[in-house]
Structure formats: structure tokens, C-alpha cells
Short mmCIF file of C-alpha atoms and ligand atoms in Angstrom, two decimals:
data_model
loop_
_atom_site.label_atom_id
_atom_site.label_comp_id
_atom_site.label_asym_id
_atom_site.label_seq_id
_atom_site.Cartn_x
_atom_site.Cartn_y
_atom_site.Cartn_z
CA UNK A 1 66.89 95.23 76.53
CA UNK A 2 65.58 93.59 79.67
CA UNK A 3 62.97 95.42 81.73
CA UNK A 4 65.05 95.73 84.83
CA UNK A 5 68.03 97.04 82.94
CA UNK A 6 70.11 99.29 85.16
CA UNK A 7 69.99 102.88 83.94
CA UNK A 8 73.05 104.16 82.15
CA UNK A 9 73.49 106.70 84.90
CA UNK A 10 72.25 106.16 88.40
CA UNK A 11 71.42 109.51 89.95
CA UNK A 12 70.23 109.77 93.51
CA UNK A 13 67.43 112.18 94.31
CA UNK A 14 68.52 115.33 96.07
CA UNK A 15 66.95 114.15 99.33
CA UNK A 16 68.88 110.87 99.11
CA UNK A 17 72.21 112.66 99.35
CA UNK A 18 74.17 111.88 102.52
CA UNK A 19 73.48 114.18 105.46
CA UNK A 20 76.55 113.06 107.40
CA UNK A 21 80.09 112.11 106.47
CA UNK A 22 81.29 108.69 107.60
CA UNK A 23 84.52 108.34 109.59
CA UNK A 24 85.95 104.90 108.79
CA UNK A 25 88.46 105.21 111.68
CA UNK A 26 85.57 104.65 114.10
CA UNK A 27 85.31 101.06 112.84
CA UNK A 28 89.04 100.35 112.67
CA UNK A 29 90.41 98.08 115.37
CA UNK A 30 93.94 99.25 114.68
CA UNK A 31 93.65 103.01 114.55
CA UNK A 32 95.92 105.02 112.26
CA UNK A 33 99.05 106.13 114.09
CA UNK A 34 98.81 109.66 115.55
CA UNK A 35 100.56 112.70 114.10
CA UNK A 36 103.72 113.45 116.07
CA UNK A 37 105.31 116.73 117.05
CA UNK A 38 108.46 116.88 114.86
CA UNK A 39 110.53 118.18 117.79
CA UNK A 40 109.42 116.04 120.73
CA UNK A 41 107.97 113.03 118.84
CA UNK A 42 104.97 113.18 121.19
CA UNK A 43 101.46 112.91 119.70
CA UNK A 44 100.29 116.30 118.51
CA UNK A 45 97.69 117.89 120.75
CA UNK A 46 94.84 119.99 119.42
CA UNK A 47 96.39 123.13 120.95
CA UNK A 48 99.63 122.57 119.05
CA UNK A 49 97.80 122.23 115.77
CA UNK A 50 95.61 125.28 116.37
CA UNK A 51 98.12 127.74 114.92
CA UNK A 52 98.17 125.84 111.64
CA UNK A 53 94.70 124.36 111.11
CA UNK A 54 91.10 125.48 111.72
CA UNK A 55 89.66 124.38 115.08
CA UNK A 56 86.74 122.32 113.82
CA UNK A 57 88.97 120.58 111.29
CA UNK A 58 91.43 119.67 114.04
CA UNK A 59 88.60 117.99 115.93
CA UNK A 60 87.75 115.97 112.85
CA UNK A 61 91.41 115.18 112.29
CA UNK A 62 91.95 113.77 115.76
CA UNK A 63 88.63 111.96 116.18
CA UNK A 64 89.07 108.18 115.84
CA UNK A 65 85.78 107.19 117.42
CA UNK A 66 82.83 109.23 116.13
CA UNK A 67 81.38 107.33 113.16
CA UNK A 68 79.28 110.14 111.66
CA UNK A 69 79.75 113.90 111.37
CA UNK A 70 76.72 115.89 110.26
CA UNK A 71 77.34 117.83 107.05
CA UNK A 72 76.40 121.46 107.80
CA UNK A 73 73.48 122.71 105.76
CA UNK A 74 75.56 125.42 104.04
CA UNK A 75 77.91 122.74 102.73
CA UNK A 76 75.03 120.54 101.62
CA UNK A 77 73.59 123.52 99.73
CA UNK A 78 76.88 123.94 97.91
CA UNK A 79 77.10 120.18 97.21
CA UNK A 80 73.68 120.41 95.57
CA UNK A 81 75.14 122.59 92.81
CA UNK A 82 77.12 119.63 91.48
CA UNK A 83 76.01 116.61 93.46
CA UNK A 84 74.82 113.91 93.65
CA UNK A 85 77.38 112.88 91.08
CA UNK A 86 76.37 110.11 88.69
CA UNK A 87 77.31 106.48 89.09
CA UNK A 88 77.64 105.41 85.48
CA UNK A 89 77.31 101.89 84.12
CA UNK A 90 80.03 101.65 81.52
CA UNK A 91 77.93 99.66 79.03
CA UNK A 92 79.96 100.82 76.02
CA UNK A 93 83.24 99.92 77.67
CA UNK A 94 81.92 96.48 78.65
CA UNK A 95 80.75 95.88 75.09
CA UNK A 96 84.02 97.02 73.59
CA UNK A 97 85.97 94.77 75.96
CA UNK A 98 83.49 91.94 75.34
CA UNK A 99 83.61 91.15 79.03
CA UNK A 100 80.99 89.56 81.26
CA UNK A 101 82.08 91.95 84.00
CA UNK A 102 79.77 94.80 84.95
CA UNK A 103 81.67 98.03 85.22
CA UNK A 104 80.54 101.16 87.05
CA UNK A 105 82.32 104.40 87.62
CA UNK A 106 81.57 107.21 90.01
CA UNK A 107 82.18 110.41 88.08
CA UNK A 108 83.52 113.34 90.12
CA UNK A 109 84.56 115.56 87.21
CA UNK A 110 81.23 117.36 86.85
CA UNK A 111 82.23 120.68 88.35
CA UNK A 112 84.41 123.54 87.13
CA UNK A 113 87.39 122.50 89.23
CA UNK A 114 87.17 119.21 87.33
CA UNK A 115 87.80 116.85 90.24
CA UNK A 116 86.58 115.42 93.54
CA UNK A 117 88.73 117.93 95.47
CA UNK A 118 85.85 120.41 95.69
CA UNK A 119 84.09 118.07 98.18
CA UNK A 120 86.70 118.82 100.81
CA UNK A 121 87.60 122.36 99.67
CA UNK A 122 84.11 123.62 100.39
CA UNK A 123 84.07 121.96 103.81
CA UNK A 124 87.44 123.41 104.78
CA UNK A 125 86.51 126.89 103.55
CA UNK A 126 83.24 126.67 105.50
CA UNK A 127 84.98 125.90 108.81
CA UNK A 128 87.54 128.65 108.20
CA UNK A 129 84.71 131.13 107.65
CA UNK A 130 82.88 129.85 110.75
CA UNK A 131 86.00 130.55 112.78
CA UNK A 132 86.02 134.14 111.54
CA UNK A 133 89.30 133.80 109.64
CA UNK A 134 90.35 136.17 106.87
CA UNK A 135 91.78 133.56 104.60
CA UNK A 136 93.60 130.29 104.00
CA UNK A 137 96.84 129.23 102.37
CA UNK A 138 97.62 126.04 100.52
CA UNK A 139 99.87 124.39 97.95
CA UNK A 140 98.87 122.91 94.64
CA UNK A 141 100.73 120.64 92.26
CA UNK A 142 98.81 119.90 89.09
CA UNK A 143 96.35 122.61 90.11
CA UNK A 144 93.10 120.79 90.80
CA UNK A 145 93.22 121.37 94.54
CA UNK A 146 94.13 125.05 94.18
CA UNK A 147 91.27 125.48 91.73
CA UNK A 148 88.78 123.75 94.00
CA UNK A 149 89.90 125.79 96.99
CA UNK A 150 89.71 129.05 95.01
CA UNK A 151 86.12 128.26 94.10
CA UNK A 152 85.25 127.39 97.69
CA UNK A 153 86.92 130.52 99.07
CA UNK A 154 85.18 132.82 96.64
CA UNK A 155 81.85 131.23 97.64
CA UNK A 156 82.49 132.04 101.30
CA UNK A 157 84.33 135.30 100.60
CA UNK A 158 87.69 134.21 102.03
CA UNK A 159 91.13 135.22 100.84
CA UNK A 160 93.01 132.32 99.22
CA UNK A 161 96.80 132.16 98.80
CA UNK A 162 98.05 129.30 96.67
CA UNK A 163 101.68 128.19 96.38
CA UNK A 164 101.87 126.38 93.08
CA UNK A 165 104.77 124.04 92.28
CA UNK A 166 106.88 126.14 89.90
CA UNK A 167 106.99 123.61 87.07
CA UNK A 168 103.16 123.45 87.02
CA UNK A 169 102.87 127.22 87.34
CA UNK A 170 104.89 127.55 84.17
CA UNK A 171 103.42 124.58 82.30
CA UNK A 172 99.80 125.08 83.28
CA UNK A 173 99.06 128.78 82.83
CA UNK A 174 95.37 128.03 82.25
CA UNK A 175 94.97 126.42 85.66
CA UNK A 176 96.65 129.42 87.20
CA UNK A 177 94.23 131.80 85.48
CA UNK A 178 91.21 129.77 86.57
CA UNK A 179 92.38 130.19 90.17
CA UNK A 180 92.86 133.92 89.65
CA UNK A 181 89.41 134.16 88.11
CA UNK A 182 88.04 132.91 91.42
CA UNK A 183 90.09 135.54 93.23
CA UNK A 184 93.03 133.51 94.54
CA UNK A 185 96.60 134.81 94.52
CA UNK A 186 98.98 132.27 93.01
CA UNK A 187 102.71 132.22 93.76
CA UNK A 188 105.21 129.90 92.07
CA UNK A 189 107.00 127.75 94.65
CA UNK A 190 109.73 127.88 95.84
CA UNK A 191 109.37 131.63 96.16
CA UNK A 192 111.43 134.34 97.87
CA UNK A 193 108.24 135.28 99.80
CA UNK A 194 108.92 132.85 102.63
CA UNK A 195 111.96 131.99 104.75
CA UNK A 196 111.72 128.32 103.82
CA UNK A 197 111.35 129.24 100.14
CA UNK A 198 114.47 131.42 100.32
CA UNK A 199 116.38 128.61 101.98
CA UNK A 200 115.38 126.05 99.37
CA UNK A 201 116.19 128.49 96.54
CA UNK A 202 119.63 129.13 98.02
CA UNK A 203 120.32 125.42 98.34
CA UNK A 204 118.85 124.35 94.97
CA UNK A 205 118.92 127.46 92.72
CA UNK A 206 117.46 125.86 89.57
CA UNK A 207 114.75 123.83 91.30
CA UNK A 208 111.32 123.62 89.66
CA UNK A 209 109.75 122.87 93.03
CA UNK A 210 107.85 120.00 94.58
CA UNK A 211 104.68 119.46 96.55
CA UNK A 212 106.61 118.99 99.78
CA UNK A 213 108.32 122.31 99.29
CA UNK A 214 105.11 124.18 98.44
CA UNK A 215 103.50 122.73 101.58
CA UNK A 216 106.30 124.18 103.73
CA UNK A 217 105.80 127.60 102.17
CA UNK A 218 102.03 127.54 102.55
CA UNK A 219 102.31 126.52 106.22
CA UNK A 220 104.77 129.33 106.88
CA UNK A 221 102.54 131.83 105.07
CA UNK A 222 99.60 130.81 107.28
CA UNK A 223 101.41 130.78 110.59
CA UNK A 224 103.07 134.17 110.06
CA UNK A 225 99.83 135.94 109.07
CA UNK A 226 97.12 137.05 111.46
CA UNK A 227 93.76 135.44 110.65
CA UNK A 228 95.06 132.78 108.29
CA UNK A 229 95.23 129.00 108.53
CA UNK A 230 96.67 126.31 106.27
CA UNK A 231 94.47 123.82 104.47
CA UNK A 232 95.43 120.63 102.64
CA UNK A 233 93.61 118.80 99.85
CA UNK A 234 94.59 115.20 100.51
CA UNK A 235 96.38 112.82 102.88
CA UNK A 236 94.76 114.07 106.13
CA UNK A 237 92.02 112.19 107.96
CA UNK A 238 89.66 115.17 107.72
CA UNK A 239 89.96 115.13 103.92
CA UNK A 240 89.09 111.44 103.77
CA UNK A 241 86.13 112.19 106.01
CA UNK A 242 84.78 114.86 103.64
CA UNK A 243 85.44 112.66 100.63
CA UNK A 244 83.32 109.89 102.16
CA UNK A 245 80.45 111.64 100.39
CA UNK A 246 81.72 109.87 97.23
CA UNK A 247 81.48 106.42 98.77
CA UNK A 248 78.22 107.06 100.58
CA UNK A 249 76.54 108.18 97.36
CA UNK A 250 78.04 105.24 95.49
CA UNK A 251 76.76 102.79 98.07
CA UNK A 252 73.31 104.39 98.16
CA UNK A 253 73.06 104.22 94.35
CA UNK A 254 74.15 100.57 94.26
CA UNK A 255 71.85 99.62 97.13
CA UNK A 256 68.94 101.26 95.31
CA UNK A 257 69.31 98.67 92.55
CA UNK A 258 70.41 95.79 94.75
CA UNK A 259 73.91 95.73 93.27
CA UNK A 260 76.86 94.42 95.29
CA UNK A 261 80.31 95.21 93.98
CA UNK A 262 83.06 92.58 94.01
CA UNK A 263 85.99 94.88 93.26
CA UNK A 264 86.42 98.56 94.13
CA UNK A 265 89.27 100.42 92.47
CA UNK A 266 90.67 103.90 92.92
CA UNK A 267 93.81 105.83 92.07
CA UNK A 268 95.94 106.81 95.02
CA UNK A 269 98.00 109.99 95.34
CA UNK A 270 97.56 111.04 98.94
CA UNK A 271 94.59 108.72 99.25
CA UNK A 272 91.63 111.08 99.54
CA UNK A 273 89.42 109.94 96.67
CA UNK A 274 90.17 106.29 97.30
CA UNK A 275 89.64 106.68 101.04
CA UNK A 276 86.35 108.48 100.40
CA UNK A 277 85.13 105.99 97.81
CA UNK A 278 85.87 102.90 99.88
CA UNK A 279 84.94 104.22 103.33
CA UNK A 280 81.40 102.79 103.68
CA UNK A 281 82.43 99.53 102.00
CA UNK A 282 85.51 99.25 104.20
CA UNK A 283 83.23 99.94 107.18
CA UNK A 284 81.15 96.89 106.28
CA UNK A 285 84.31 94.89 105.83
CA UNK A 286 85.67 95.99 109.21
CA UNK A 287 82.38 95.15 110.92
CA UNK A 288 82.33 91.73 109.24
CA UNK A 289 79.13 92.49 107.29
CA UNK A 290 80.47 92.12 103.76
CA UNK A 291 83.65 91.51 101.84
CA UNK A 292 85.11 93.38 98.89
CA UNK A 293 88.37 93.39 97.00
CA UNK A 294 89.71 96.92 97.24
CA UNK A 295 92.57 98.00 95.00
CA UNK A 296 94.67 101.16 95.23
CA UNK A 297 96.42 102.09 91.99
CA UNK A 298 99.52 104.24 92.03
CA UNK A 299 102.08 105.32 89.41
CA UNK A 300 105.11 103.06 88.98
CA UNK A 301 107.15 106.28 89.12
CA UNK A 302 105.86 107.20 92.61
CA UNK A 303 105.04 103.87 94.27
CA UNK A 304 104.54 104.66 97.97
CA UNK A 305 102.28 101.70 98.84
CA UNK A 306 104.02 99.09 96.74
CA UNK A 307 107.65 100.06 97.31
CA UNK A 308 107.67 102.54 100.18
CA UNK A 309 108.31 101.98 103.86
CA UNK A 310 105.62 102.04 106.54
CA UNK A 311 107.21 104.53 108.90
CA UNK A 312 106.97 107.98 110.41
CA UNK A 313 108.02 110.66 107.96
CA UNK A 314 107.88 114.36 107.32
CA UNK A 315 104.89 115.52 105.32
CA UNK A 316 106.87 118.37 103.73
CA UNK A 317 110.36 119.19 102.49
CA UNK A 318 110.96 121.97 105.01
CA UNK A 319 110.14 119.57 107.88
CA UNK A 320 107.84 122.08 109.56
CA UNK A 321 104.74 119.84 109.55
CA UNK A 322 103.92 117.09 112.06
CA UNK A 323 105.29 113.61 111.41
CA UNK A 324 102.83 111.10 110.00
CA UNK A 325 103.13 107.33 109.95
CA UNK A 326 102.48 106.23 106.42
CA UNK A 327 103.77 104.28 103.46
CA UNK A 328 106.40 106.69 102.21
CA UNK A 329 109.21 107.01 99.71
CA UNK A 330 110.87 109.62 101.95
CA UNK A 331 110.09 113.33 101.97
CA UNK A 332 113.08 114.03 99.70
CA UNK A 333 111.66 111.76 96.98
CA UNK A 334 110.69 113.62 93.81
CA UNK A 335 109.30 111.62 90.88
CA UNK A 336 111.24 111.73 87.60
CA UNK A 337 110.68 114.84 85.49
CA UNK A 338 108.99 112.84 82.73
CA UNK A 339 106.21 111.74 85.09
CA UNK A 340 103.08 113.52 83.82
CA UNK A 341 100.14 112.23 85.71
CA UNK A 342 99.84 113.80 89.15
CA UNK A 343 99.78 111.38 92.12
CA UNK A 344 103.28 112.58 92.93
CA UNK A 345 103.16 112.89 96.70
CA UNK A 346 105.86 110.92 98.53
CA UNK A 347 103.54 109.58 101.25
CA UNK A 348 100.04 108.22 101.70
CA UNK A 349 97.05 108.79 104.00
CA UNK A 350 97.81 107.26 107.40
CA UNK A 351 94.30 105.78 107.53
CA UNK A 352 94.78 103.95 104.24
CA UNK A 353 98.31 103.02 105.25
CA UNK A 354 97.01 101.25 108.36
CA UNK A 355 94.27 99.48 106.39
CA UNK A 356 96.85 98.35 103.85
CA UNK A 357 99.25 97.19 106.57
CA UNK A 358 96.39 95.17 108.06
CA UNK A 359 95.78 93.42 104.73
CA UNK A 360 92.34 94.96 104.25
CA UNK A 361 93.17 96.36 100.83
CA UNK A 362 95.55 95.70 97.94
CA UNK A 363 97.79 98.03 95.98
CA UNK A 364 99.29 97.87 92.54
CA UNK A 365 101.34 100.20 90.39
CA UNK A 366 101.05 100.97 86.68
CA UNK A 367 103.34 102.64 84.14
CA UNK A 368 102.29 105.95 82.67
CA UNK A 369 102.25 104.85 79.03
CA UNK A 370 99.80 102.08 80.01
CA UNK A 371 97.78 104.68 81.89
CA UNK A 372 97.48 106.95 78.86
CA UNK A 373 96.59 103.99 76.64
CA UNK A 374 93.72 103.26 79.00
CA UNK A 375 92.76 106.94 79.15
CA UNK A 376 92.50 107.19 75.38
CA UNK A 377 90.65 103.88 75.07
CA UNK A 378 88.16 105.04 77.69
CA UNK A 379 87.68 108.48 76.10
CA UNK A 380 86.91 106.86 72.77
CA UNK A 381 84.25 104.51 74.11
CA UNK A 382 82.73 106.33 77.08
CA UNK A 383 83.14 109.90 75.85
CA UNK A 384 84.63 111.43 78.99
CA UNK A 385 88.19 112.73 78.66
CA UNK A 386 89.69 111.45 81.91
CA UNK A 387 92.34 113.06 84.10
CA UNK A 388 95.64 111.15 83.99
CA UNK A 389 95.27 110.50 87.74
CA UNK A 390 91.85 108.91 87.26
CA UNK A 391 93.18 106.88 84.37
CA UNK A 392 95.30 104.82 86.76
CA UNK A 393 92.03 103.40 88.08
CA UNK A 394 90.67 102.97 84.54
CA UNK A 395 93.76 100.94 83.62
CA UNK A 396 93.23 98.45 86.42
CA UNK A 397 89.44 98.34 85.93
CA UNK A 398 90.03 97.38 82.29
CA UNK A 399 92.62 94.78 83.29
CA UNK A 400 90.26 93.22 85.84
CA UNK A 401 87.43 93.20 83.27
CA UNK A 402 89.73 91.43 80.82
CA UNK A 403 90.50 88.79 83.44
CA UNK A 404 86.74 88.24 83.79
CA UNK A 405 86.58 87.63 80.06
CA UNK A 406 89.17 84.87 80.40
CA UNK A 407 87.50 83.22 83.38
CA UNK A 408 83.90 83.96 82.38
CA UNK A 409 83.20 85.49 85.79
CA UNK A 410 80.49 88.16 85.93
CA UNK A 411 82.17 90.32 88.50
CA UNK A 412 80.91 93.77 89.37
CA UNK A 413 83.66 96.36 89.26
CA UNK A 414 83.31 99.89 90.62
CA UNK A 415 85.98 102.49 90.09
CA UNK A 416 86.42 106.15 90.92
CA UNK A 417 86.63 108.48 87.93
CA UNK A 418 87.99 111.40 89.88
CA UNK A 419 88.16 114.07 87.21
CA UNK A 420 88.57 115.35 83.69
CA UNK A 421 91.83 115.93 81.86
CA UNK A 422 91.34 119.13 79.85
CA UNK A 423 94.33 120.79 81.48
CA UNK A 424 96.55 117.79 80.82
CA UNK A 425 96.63 118.02 77.06
CA UNK A 426 100.39 118.58 77.00
CA UNK A 427 100.78 115.13 78.54
CA UNK A 428 98.25 113.68 76.09
CA UNK A 429 100.19 115.36 73.28
CA UNK A 430 103.42 113.70 74.40
CA UNK A 431 101.62 110.38 74.48
CA UNK A 432 100.16 110.85 70.99
CA UNK A 433 103.52 111.91 69.59
CA UNK A 434 105.16 108.80 71.03
CA UNK A 435 107.34 110.94 73.26
CA UNK A 436 106.13 109.61 76.56
CA UNK A 437 108.39 107.17 78.34
CA UNK A 438 108.23 105.25 81.59
CA UNK A 439 110.63 105.88 84.35
CA UNK A 440 110.66 103.51 87.26
CA UNK A 441 112.92 104.45 90.17
CA UNK A 442 115.57 101.91 91.08
CA UNK A 443 115.74 100.31 94.53
CA UNK A 444 118.87 102.39 95.19
CA UNK A 445 117.10 105.63 94.35
CA UNK A 446 114.25 104.82 96.71
CA UNK A 447 116.61 103.63 99.42
CA UNK A 448 118.60 106.87 99.22
CA UNK A 449 115.39 108.69 100.21
CA UNK A 450 114.01 106.22 102.76
CA UNK A 451 117.43 106.12 104.45
CA UNK A 452 116.76 109.72 105.43
CA UNK A 453 113.52 108.93 107.27
CA UNK A 454 113.47 110.43 110.76
CA UNK A 455 114.25 108.01 113.55
CA UNK A 456 111.22 107.69 115.83
CA UNK A 457 111.46 105.47 118.89
C1 PLP B 501 94.29 115.18 93.31
C2 PLP B 501 93.68 114.20 92.40
C3 PLP B 501 93.86 112.82 92.60
C4 PLP B 501 94.72 112.24 93.66
O1 PLP B 501 94.53 112.64 94.96
P1 PLP B 501 93.98 111.67 96.07
O2 PLP B 501 94.05 112.47 97.30
O3 PLP B 501 94.83 110.45 96.10
O4 PLP B 501 92.58 111.36 95.69
C5 PLP B 501 93.22 111.96 91.73
N1 PLP B 501 92.49 112.40 90.71
C6 PLP B 501 92.30 113.72 90.48
C7 PLP B 501 91.49 114.14 89.32
C8 PLP B 501 92.89 114.66 91.32
O5 PLP B 501 92.70 115.95 91.09
#
């Protein structure tokens, strides 16, 4: 063992934790396209958003120019309970792969919600409390966001109403009970509680729900209740801003040991963990100070970057939300029922979409059986049982490390390990029993959905 061996886990000191979030949009020459009013197709003004979102979060959402936002002390105090999160050198994985590559992962699963989503949940709950609201509403698919928000709301004593995609509500009773333990009320979506829910139920009686549909219900629940606002766990600019804490810590830890990554990899659902992880590195890239290969990994069954259209689309099924310009499969796109691994949103962060359109990052898609192979391989050598979402990034990190073995290049790879997979054991079971299959949508299936994109002049 050499003297200057990098520690297995690089932990920052508490005082080295970021005191401000970084807003990558400030350094983008081509800004992400603005949200549009779904009726007039004019850019949404802060006043129009005020009935739906918290005021301070709207400011963050619309701000393309301020590079840093101070993290309020109350949020930093909460972060300290589970941050800084470790940046781990995957020595065992490197050895097992017999690769000259150096692999690091930033582990965000070290909190009860089990994912990075808590970083933004606590910020959004804080601003809701600051505004004197009674509570917030949201949707959750796999349940990580709902869990994180429930924790954050109980910390700030806010009411939390979660619309949970019906199929998850039924298949993941443990997630549901964790949310209820933290005091949230959880409703399976679509529900007869909302007008939009009733409408969807009437039109598709047997439906097991979708994220887009749960979003519509949560927005309606917020806008029809006094003292409530809607909050969202991914996709939005404000969420990427809060998640920049991941990238800032990663960069600080690497800088501490003089390490420069060559490749940065993250899974991409709505883009929040990836956007957060890459933000400070992308900032350097945008300012011409450094270069990195940045790779977004998405499921082959829900391939918004790699097969979607870059266009304005609805963010929800009920078409009540503003229009966002993004890589999208169309708001009516629902991944095949056998898709297990989260990352099932039809669109993508408009910030990441612009960066991708400008050629500043790459994207690739992987099949779910390959994802679970990587997940199991990783669990066996590194110990952590990864979330299926995170395992998309593991898959590509392993593939890149294998390429280094062929070429003999000692590249430094950093990937985001966004969470743990304890609530995904039904999917693991299907994989172990050989019952997991891959479904890749055909061009016709995707076209049928993108043909329905709204026409925006
Ligand atoms: C929600 C989630 C994701 C995907 O969401 P992004 O907004 O794309 O980051 C990835 N991993 C885990 C563990 C999640 O809970």
C-alpha cells in the first residue's frame, strides 16, 4: 500500500460542506427554454406560478443568472444529520474487474429515505414553512420522493399529502407505511378525490396510474386547498439547484486529493441527481476551465434523451402544468408494465435537455436485465445493495472500466450511487428467478406519443 493511497471513503469535514448551492444555468450561454403557460404559450410569470409553487422556490426556478444561492442555516443543520455523504473509492470493484481505471462513487443512500431526494425535499419544505403554509402536496412513483418529503415535512411540522401511483401503492406497502410513519397521508392515484382523478378513472377504469397522472392530482389538491402548495422531486430547475450539493461535495472531496475525473456518470429519470452531480463540473466546462466526459444513463424502456424529441410538452397527463421544453417521449407515454427500475418519467430536466442539445453531455440507454446484473455484481463486491435506478449508472461505470482494461488507460470514473434498493426486492426476486425481461418500445409506439405533442409556435 503506497503512502499516499486515497482513503477508501473520502469524507469532508463538516465545515467543508457547501454553504451555497450552485446554479449551472448562470454559466450557460444557451439558457434552458422557459416554462410556458399551457393556454397562451407565453412564458410563465412568477405571479402565475404563485398559486402552485412556493414563492422562494419560484424565484429559484426562474433565475438563470445568479450563480450561487446561500443554503439557509436551518437546511444546513438538517443536511448535517446525513451529510457530507461519502465519496467512495471502489477498490474492490476495480480489483474484481482487473481494470486500471479508478472508480469512485458518491453515495447518497445514507439516510432513511434511501436516496438523494432528501436534499431537495428538506429545502422545499423549509421554504413552504417560511411562507407560513399549512402543507404541501406531491406525487410519488416508486416512493423515494414521497418518503423524503414526508421526512422533511415532519421535521418542519407541515402537512404532507402524497398521491402515489396506484401500482406502486399496491406493490410497495412498506414504502407507504414509512411515509405514514412520518405523518404523511398517502392516496393511491388516480383517485376519486380530485376532478382530474375522476376524469381519468372514467376514461381508463382499470388504470394502475402513472406519474403524469399523479402530478395532475397533486397539483389540483394544492390549488384547491387554502394554505397548500405543490412540490416536485425532480425535473425542475430548483430541484437541480438543491441537488448541486452532491456535485459540490464530490468536487471538494476530489480537489482535496488532487484528483481530476475523466468521466462522470449518472442515471437520469427527471435529471435531478445527474444535474446535481455534474453541475460544478459542467460549470468548469462551460467556462472553458476543464473538460469532462459526462454520461446520462437511462432505461431502454423509457429513453427520453436517446429516442425522445426535443420539444415543448406537458409535464403531466391532465395537462394542468406549464409546458416545458425538454427531451420527451410525449406525456401519454407510459413504460411497459414489466419495467421495474424507476426512471419512468416521460420527459427530462430542461436544463439537462439544453446541455445535451448543445453537445455538452452524452446519453446512453441500458436494458433492465443488464442493469440488475450490474446491481448484483456491485452488491457482491462493494457491499451496498443499490437501487435499480442507481444501477443504471453502475452498469455504464463498469462498462467504461472494462474498456479501460482493453486499452490500458487509467481513467478516473466518478458515478452517482443515488440510493439503496431495499424496497425493490420484488424486482430483484424477478431477476433472480429469471423472470425479468426487457421491453424496448418500438419506433411506432414512441411516435404515437410524440405525435400528440402540443404545437408551440
Ligand atoms: C428518483 C430517483 C432517481 C431518479 O431521479 P432523478 O431526478 O433523475 O435523479 C434515481 N435514483 C434514485 C435512488 C431515486 O430515488
